[in-house]
Coordinates of C-alpha atoms and ligand atoms in Angstrom, one line a residue:
M199 CA -36.7 -37.1 -1.2
K200 CA -35.1 -34.1 0.6
K201 CA -37.5 -31.5 1.4
L202 CA -35.5 -28.3 0.4
A203 CA -34.8 -25.7 2.9
L204 CA -37.3 -23.0 3.3
H205 CA -34.5 -19.9 1.8
W206 CA -33.8 -21.8 -1.2
Q207 CA -38.1 -22.8 -1.6
I208 CA -38.8 -18.9 -1.3
I209 CA -35.4 -17.7 -3.4
I210 CA -37.0 -20.0 -6.0
G211 CA -40.2 -18.5 -5.8
M212 CA -39.1 -14.7 -6.6
V213 CA -36.8 -16.1 -9.6
L214 CA -39.6 -17.6 -10.9
G215 CA -41.7 -14.2 -9.9
V216 CA -39.0 -12.0 -11.6
L217 CA -39.2 -14.4 -14.9
F218 CA -43.1 -14.2 -15.3
G219 CA -43.3 -10.8 -14.9
L220 CA -40.0 -10.3 -17.4
L221 CA -41.9 -12.8 -19.7
F222 CA -45.7 -11.2 -19.4
L223 CA -44.3 -7.9 -20.3
N224 CA -43.6 -8.9 -23.8
F225 CA -47.7 -9.8 -24.0
E226 CA -49.7 -6.6 -24.5
W227 CA -52.7 -8.1 -22.1
G228 CA -50.0 -9.6 -19.9
K229 CA -49.4 -6.1 -17.1
A230 CA -52.9 -6.3 -17.0
F231 CA -53.1 -10.5 -15.9
V232 CA -50.6 -10.8 -13.7
L233 CA -52.8 -7.4 -11.4
N234 CA -56.0 -9.3 -12.0
W235 CA -54.5 -12.8 -11.4
I236 CA -51.6 -12.9 -9.9
K237 CA -51.2 -9.9 -7.4
P238 CA -53.5 -11.2 -5.1
F239 CA -52.5 -13.7 -4.3
G240 CA -49.9 -11.9 -3.1
T241 CA -51.6 -9.2 -1.3
I242 CA -53.6 -12.6 0.4
F243 CA -50.0 -13.5 1.3
I244 CA -48.3 -10.0 3.1
N245 CA -52.3 -9.1 4.6
S246 CA -52.2 -12.6 6.1
L247 CA -48.6 -11.6 7.9
K248 CA -49.9 -8.6 8.9
L249 CA -53.0 -10.1 10.0
I250 CA -51.1 -11.8 12.5
A251 CA -48.8 -9.3 13.6
V252 CA -50.7 -7.2 16.8
P253 CA -52.1 -10.5 18.2
L254 CA -48.4 -11.9 18.0
I255 CA -47.2 -8.9 19.7
L256 CA -49.8 -8.5 22.7
A257 CA -49.5 -12.5 23.0
S258 CA -45.6 -13.0 23.0
L259 CA -45.0 -9.8 25.0
I260 CA -47.3 -9.9 28.0
K261 CA -46.0 -14.0 28.1
G262 CA -41.6 -12.7 27.5
I263 CA -42.9 -10.0 30.0
S264 CA -44.5 -12.2 32.7
D265 CA -42.2 -14.8 32.8
L266 CA -39.6 -12.6 34.2
K267 CA -40.5 -12.2 37.8
D268 CA -38.6 -9.8 38.4
L269 CA -38.4 -6.0 37.2
S270 CA -35.0 -5.3 37.3
K271 CA -34.5 -7.5 34.3
L272 CA -36.8 -5.3 32.3
S273 CA -35.5 -2.7 33.1
S274 CA -32.1 -3.8 32.6
M275 CA -32.9 -5.2 29.3
G276 CA -34.6 -2.2 28.1
G277 CA -31.6 0.4 28.6
I278 CA -29.4 -1.9 27.4
T279 CA -31.7 -2.8 23.9
I280 CA -33.0 1.0 23.8
A281 CA -29.1 1.8 23.8
T282 CA -28.0 -0.3 21.3
Y283 CA -30.9 0.6 18.9
I284 CA -29.7 4.3 19.2
F285 CA -26.3 3.2 18.6
T286 CA -26.7 1.4 15.2
T287 CA -28.6 3.8 14.0
M288 CA -26.6 6.9 14.2
M289 CA -23.2 4.5 13.1
A290 CA -26.0 3.8 9.9
V291 CA -26.6 7.4 8.9
T292 CA -23.2 7.6 9.5
I293 CA -21.6 5.8 7.0
G294 CA -24.6 6.6 4.3
L295 CA -23.4 10.4 4.6
V296 CA -19.6 9.2 4.5
A297 CA -20.3 6.7 1.4
V298 CA -22.4 9.9 -0.3
N299 CA -20.1 12.5 -0.2
I300 CA -17.4 10.3 -1.5
I301 CA -19.4 9.3 -4.2
E302 CA -20.9 12.7 -5.0
P303 CA -23.9 10.6 -7.1
G304 CA -25.3 13.9 -7.0
N305 CA -23.2 15.9 -9.1
Y306 CA -24.2 13.0 -12.6
I307 CA -27.3 14.3 -13.2
A308 CA -27.8 16.0 -15.8
E309 CA -29.9 18.9 -15.4
E310 CA -32.1 17.6 -17.8
T311 CA -32.6 14.5 -16.1
R312 CA -33.5 16.7 -12.7
E313 CA -35.8 18.3 -15.0
Q314 CA -38.0 15.1 -16.7
L315 CA -37.4 13.0 -13.4
V316 CA -38.8 16.2 -11.0
N317 CA -42.3 16.5 -13.8
A318 CA -42.3 12.8 -14.0
Y319 CA -43.2 12.9 -10.3
S320 CA -44.1 15.6 -8.6
S321 CA -47.8 14.6 -8.1
N322 CA -46.2 11.7 -6.7
A323 CA -44.0 14.0 -4.0
N324 CA -46.6 15.8 -3.7
E325 CA -48.7 14.0 -1.4
K326 CA -45.8 12.7 0.8
I327 CA -45.0 16.2 1.5
D328 CA -48.6 16.5 2.9
V329 CA -48.7 13.7 4.6
A330 CA -45.2 14.7 6.2
N331 CA -46.5 17.7 6.6
S332 CA -49.4 16.7 8.4
Q333 CA -46.9 15.5 11.3
K334 CA -44.0 18.3 11.4
N335 CA -47.3 20.4 12.6
L336 CA -47.9 18.4 15.6
G337 CA -45.2 19.7 18.1
P338 CA -41.9 17.8 19.7
L339 CA -43.1 15.4 22.0
Q340 CA -46.5 14.2 19.3
P341 CA -44.2 10.6 19.3
L342 CA -44.7 10.5 22.5
V343 CA -48.2 11.6 23.2
D344 CA -48.2 9.1 19.6
M345 CA -47.2 6.4 22.2
V346 CA -50.1 6.1 24.5
P347 CA -53.6 4.9 23.3
S348 CA -56.9 6.5 24.3
N349 CA -58.3 3.4 23.3
F350 CA -56.7 -0.1 22.9
F351 CA -59.3 -1.2 20.3
N352 CA -58.5 1.7 18.4
A353 CA -55.2 0.8 18.7
A354 CA -54.9 -2.7 18.0
S355 CA -57.0 -2.0 15.0
N356 CA -54.0 -0.4 12.9
N357 CA -50.4 -2.2 12.0
R358 CA -49.0 1.4 12.0
N359 CA -49.8 1.6 15.5
M360 CA -47.8 -0.9 16.7
L361 CA -46.0 1.0 19.5
Q362 CA -49.5 1.8 21.4
V363 CA -50.0 -1.7 21.4
I364 CA -46.4 -2.5 22.6
F365 CA -47.2 0.4 25.3
F366 CA -50.3 -1.6 26.3
A367 CA -48.5 -5.0 26.2
I368 CA -45.5 -4.0 28.7
I369 CA -47.7 -2.5 30.8
F370 CA -50.2 -5.2 31.2
G371 CA -46.8 -7.6 31.4
I372 CA -45.6 -5.4 34.4
S373 CA -49.0 -5.5 36.0
M374 CA -49.2 -8.9 36.0
I375 CA -46.0 -9.8 37.5
L376 CA -46.9 -7.0 40.0
I377 CA -50.2 -9.0 41.3
P378 CA -49.7 -12.5 43.1
P379 CA -49.0 -15.4 41.2
K380 CA -51.9 -17.3 41.7
K381 CA -54.0 -14.5 40.4
S382 CA -52.0 -14.0 37.6
L383 CA -52.1 -17.5 36.2
P384 CA -55.4 -18.2 34.6
I385 CA -53.9 -15.2 32.7
K386 CA -50.7 -16.4 32.0
N387 CA -51.6 -19.5 30.8
F388 CA -54.3 -18.1 28.4
F389 CA -51.5 -16.0 27.0
D390 CA -48.7 -18.6 27.0
S391 CA -51.1 -20.8 24.7
L392 CA -52.6 -18.1 23.0
N393 CA -48.1 -17.4 21.7
D394 CA -48.0 -21.1 21.0
V395 CA -51.4 -21.2 18.7
I396 CA -49.9 -18.0 17.2
L397 CA -46.8 -19.5 16.0
K398 CA -48.3 -22.1 14.8
I399 CA -50.3 -19.9 12.7
I400 CA -46.8 -18.7 11.3
D401 CA -45.3 -22.0 10.2
L402 CA -48.7 -22.2 8.5
I403 CA -48.5 -18.7 6.8
M404 CA -44.9 -20.1 6.1
L405 CA -45.9 -23.1 3.9
C406 CA -46.9 -20.1 1.3
A407 CA -44.3 -18.0 1.2
P408 CA -42.6 -19.5 -2.0
Y409 CA -46.3 -19.3 -3.8
G410 CA -46.3 -15.5 -1.9
V411 CA -43.3 -14.1 -3.4
F412 CA -43.5 -15.4 -6.4
A413 CA -47.0 -13.7 -6.7
L414 CA -45.3 -10.4 -5.2
L415 CA -42.3 -10.1 -7.3
A416 CA -43.9 -10.8 -10.6
A417 CA -46.5 -7.8 -9.9
I418 CA -43.3 -5.6 -8.4
I419 CA -41.6 -6.0 -12.1
V420 CA -45.1 -5.4 -13.9
E421 CA -45.4 -2.3 -12.2
S422 CA -42.2 -0.8 -12.3
P423 CA -41.3 2.3 -13.8
S424 CA -39.0 2.4 -17.5
M425 CA -35.1 1.3 -17.2
D426 CA -34.2 4.8 -18.3
L427 CA -35.5 6.2 -15.4
F428 CA -33.6 3.1 -13.5
K429 CA -30.3 4.0 -15.4
A430 CA -30.1 7.6 -14.2
L431 CA -30.2 6.9 -10.8
G432 CA -28.1 4.6 -10.5
L433 CA -25.1 5.5 -9.4
Y434 CA -27.2 6.7 -6.2
S435 CA -29.0 3.5 -6.1
I436 CA -25.8 2.1 -6.4
T437 CA -24.5 4.0 -3.0
V438 CA -27.2 3.5 -0.9
L439 CA -26.7 -0.2 -2.2
F440 CA -22.9 -0.6 -1.2
G441 CA -24.1 1.7 2.6
L442 CA -26.8 -0.9 2.6
I443 CA -24.0 -3.9 2.2
L444 CA -21.7 -2.5 4.4
L445 CA -23.9 -2.1 7.1
I446 CA -24.5 -5.9 6.6
C447 CA -20.9 -6.4 7.0
I448 CA -21.2 -4.8 9.9
Y449 CA -23.4 -6.6 11.2
L450 CA -21.7 -9.9 11.1
I451 CA -18.2 -8.6 12.3
I452 CA -20.8 -7.8 15.8
V453 CA -22.2 -11.4 15.1
R454 CA -18.0 -12.6 15.2
I455 CA -16.5 -10.7 17.5
F456 CA -19.0 -9.5 20.4
I457 CA -22.1 -12.5 20.1
G458 CA -19.1 -15.4 19.2
K459 CA -20.9 -17.1 16.3
S460 CA -20.2 -17.7 13.0
P461 CA -21.9 -15.0 10.5
S462 CA -22.7 -18.4 8.1
Y463 CA -24.8 -18.9 10.7
F464 CA -26.2 -16.0 11.1
L465 CA -26.9 -16.0 8.0
N466 CA -28.6 -20.0 7.4
G467 CA -30.5 -18.5 10.4
I468 CA -32.4 -15.3 9.2
S469 CA -31.9 -15.8 5.8
P470 CA -36.6 -16.4 5.6
A471 CA -36.9 -13.1 7.2
Q472 CA -34.3 -11.6 5.1
L473 CA -36.0 -12.7 1.9
L474 CA -39.5 -12.4 3.6
A475 CA -38.4 -8.4 4.4
F476 CA -37.2 -8.2 0.5
S477 CA -40.1 -9.1 -1.1
T478 CA -42.9 -7.3 1.0
S479 CA -40.8 -4.1 1.9
S480 CA -42.6 -4.4 5.8
S481 CA -40.7 -4.9 8.4
A482 CA -44.2 -5.3 10.5
A483 CA -45.5 -8.4 7.5
T484 CA -41.7 -9.5 8.2
L485 CA -42.2 -9.6 11.9
P486 CA -43.4 -13.1 12.9
V487 CA -40.9 -14.8 10.9
T488 CA -37.8 -13.0 12.2
M489 CA -38.9 -14.0 15.6
E490 CA -39.5 -17.6 14.7
R491 CA -36.8 -17.8 13.2
V492 CA -34.3 -15.5 15.6
K493 CA -35.9 -17.7 18.0
D494 CA -35.2 -21.2 17.4
H495 CA -32.5 -20.6 14.8
L496 CA -30.1 -18.2 16.6
D497 CA -30.5 -19.4 20.0
V498 CA -32.2 -15.8 21.3
D499 CA -33.9 -16.9 24.8
E500 CA -37.6 -16.3 24.5
E501 CA -37.2 -13.3 26.7
V502 CA -34.8 -11.7 24.8
S503 CA -36.6 -11.9 21.3
S504 CA -40.7 -11.3 21.9
F505 CA -38.9 -7.6 24.0
V506 CA -36.3 -6.9 21.6
L507 CA -37.9 -7.8 18.4
P508 CA -41.4 -6.0 18.2
I509 CA -40.0 -3.4 19.9
G510 CA -36.8 -2.5 17.2
A511 CA -39.2 -3.8 14.5
T512 CA -40.7 -0.5 15.4
I513 CA -37.9 1.8 16.0
N514 CA -34.8 0.3 15.0
M515 CA -34.3 0.8 10.7
D516 CA -30.9 1.2 10.2
G517 CA -31.3 0.5 6.4
S518 CA -34.1 2.9 5.5
A519 CA -31.7 5.9 8.2
L520 CA -28.7 4.9 5.8
Y521 CA -31.2 5.5 2.9
Q522 CA -32.9 9.1 4.5
A523 CA -28.9 10.4 4.4
V524 CA -27.9 9.4 0.9
A525 CA -31.0 10.3 -0.7
A526 CA -30.9 14.0 1.1
V527 CA -27.7 14.8 0.1
F528 CA -28.3 13.0 -3.1
I529 CA -31.2 16.1 -3.6
A530 CA -28.9 18.0 -2.2
Q531 CA -26.3 17.7 -4.3
A532 CA -28.3 17.3 -7.4
F533 CA -29.8 20.8 -7.1
G534 CA -26.1 22.7 -6.9
L535 CA -26.8 23.2 -2.9
D536 CA -23.7 23.2 -0.8
L537 CA -23.8 21.1 2.7
S538 CA -21.8 22.4 5.6
L539 CA -20.8 20.5 7.9
A540 CA -23.3 21.6 10.7
A541 CA -26.1 20.6 8.0
Q542 CA -24.6 17.3 7.5
L543 CA -24.3 16.5 11.8
G544 CA -27.9 17.6 11.6
I545 CA -28.8 15.3 9.2
V546 CA -27.1 13.1 11.9
T547 CA -29.7 13.6 14.2
T548 CA -32.8 13.5 12.0
A549 CA -32.3 11.0 10.1
T550 CA -31.8 8.6 13.5
L551 CA -35.3 9.9 15.0
A552 CA -36.8 10.3 11.0
S553 CA -36.4 6.3 11.3
I554 CA -37.5 5.9 14.3
G555 CA -40.7 7.4 13.3
S556 CA -41.1 5.5 10.4
A557 CA -43.9 3.1 10.3
A558 CA -42.3 -0.6 9.3
V559 CA -44.3 -0.7 6.2
P560 CA -43.4 0.1 2.6
G561 CA -42.3 3.6 1.3
A562 CA -42.6 5.0 5.2
G563 CA -38.8 5.8 5.1
M564 CA -39.5 8.1 2.1
V565 CA -42.6 10.3 4.0
M566 CA -40.1 10.6 6.8
L567 CA -37.1 11.8 4.8
I568 CA -39.6 14.9 3.9
I569 CA -38.6 16.0 7.4
V570 CA -35.4 15.7 7.1
L571 CA -35.3 17.5 3.7
S572 CA -36.9 20.7 5.6
Q573 CA -34.4 20.4 8.4
A574 CA -31.4 20.6 6.5
G575 CA -33.0 23.0 3.7
I576 CA -33.3 20.8 0.7
P577 CA -35.7 21.3 -1.7
E578 CA -39.0 18.7 -0.8
I579 CA -39.8 18.5 -4.3
G580 CA -36.5 16.8 -4.9
L581 CA -38.5 13.6 -3.5
A582 CA -39.9 13.4 -7.3
L583 CA -36.4 12.9 -8.1
I584 CA -35.5 9.5 -6.4
F585 CA -39.5 8.2 -7.0
A586 CA -38.9 5.8 -9.7
V587 CA -36.2 3.8 -7.7
D588 CA -37.6 4.2 -4.5
R589 CA -39.4 0.4 -4.1
P590 CA -36.5 -1.4 -5.6
L591 CA -34.6 0.2 -2.4
D592 CA -37.3 -0.2 -0.3
M593 CA -37.2 -4.0 -0.7
C594 CA -32.9 -3.9 0.1
R595 CA -33.2 -1.7 3.3
T596 CA -35.8 -3.4 4.8
V597 CA -34.0 -6.2 5.1
V598 CA -30.6 -4.5 6.8
N599 CA -34.1 -3.2 9.1
V600 CA -34.2 -7.0 9.7
T601 CA -31.4 -8.3 10.0
G602 CA -30.5 -5.4 12.6
D603 CA -32.7 -6.1 14.8
A604 CA -31.8 -9.7 14.5
T605 CA -28.0 -8.8 15.6
V606 CA -28.6 -6.3 18.1
S607 CA -31.7 -9.0 19.4
M608 CA -27.9 -11.9 19.7
F609 CA -26.5 -9.1 21.4
V610 CA -28.4 -8.8 24.6
N611 CA -29.3 -12.0 24.3
K612 CA -25.6 -12.1 25.4
I613 CA -26.1 -9.8 27.6
V614 CA -28.6 -10.7 29.6
T615 CA -27.2 -14.4 29.9
K616 CA -23.9 -13.5 30.6
K617 CA -25.7 -11.5 33.1
R618 CA -27.6 -14.5 34.5
T619 CA -24.2 -17.2 34.9
Ligands
LIG270 N1 -40.0 -0.3 4.6 C1 -39.5 -0.3 5.6 C2 -39.9 -1.3 6.9 O1 -41.1 -1.8 6.7 C3 -39.4 1.6 6.0 C4 -39.1 2.4 5.4 O2 -39.9 2.3 4.2 O3 -38.3 2.4 5.2 O4 -38.8 -1.5 7.4

């Protein structure tokens, strides 16, 4: 019998997980059963993906850079990558702002509902505000300082420090190019084979993906708040989703026009990574699969994918940026504040920076949203308004984050290969 393609297996796992969660909600003991006996398998699955993230970045970036042979290629690839990432992020914020100004979801929230939501979630919102404040008080150059680790092992011991690991890997790879090839050969062979071993581990983990996403979605269903809250925030969620779908369409157009590949080719290649992004809400956890799909199914050179994607997973979050723009204006509308054009242009800058600063883990976009709110003079407690729907929107914006990284990697690949010929 022909084996079902991986993305179908994952979709079936997701659908069954949702049905299972809904079914078990009908029993008094159902929620506890899912949380005690099903959710742990989802957690194990995410942990195994996260486990592989730091070794993967190290091995693939060092291998990728040391394969380059000369540094001019690295600097031109780096320049194109960063410029494209910033461009797509600003485009995402702009789309979000236009959508939220046209639809105006905040004007439909009744005073009473607003008070209810703020009361229900204010303690959670306060926690996030504390986290964001501790980041905000650190001065403008802090992100730069944070990029350089003072101890490699400390950096590698926390997935939130991926940018530090990337920094180390880039310096390491560059230094390998700068010493005589005979001397760098043993270490190069080591990282080449480490890379192969890690790719094999990813294959093995992906065999469990359908079961992992089943467990994750069943747990999300039993843990989600009541339907009424979702309804109150329906139009806001629709605005974010509309923007995200528009962004995906733009990626498809870029793939068609600039890269010359069909949208179905792109979607077939990247869909397992998208489904995983949806189930895990984490671009960092999805990174191993994104890298494998882009390299093996979208024909991007390993040299490019191993450089562009780890950086993208940490700094390029188009979906999160769009969400931050919509959420900020939505909260302002709900509180009856009128945002001037200048304030909205300010949001383009802060949401771009905030999305770059967001860690690639669940909920990070919401923490950084506080910085956007405070810069624009919008009450931070407004976060409590959107808490109830954050998780489902996080799942969707993570899909866009991953799709954006894949699109840019194909774009950079096209330019780099064109230059070579
Ligand atoms: N969960 C998102 C990601 O990992 C970040 C966010 O919360 O917006 O890509």
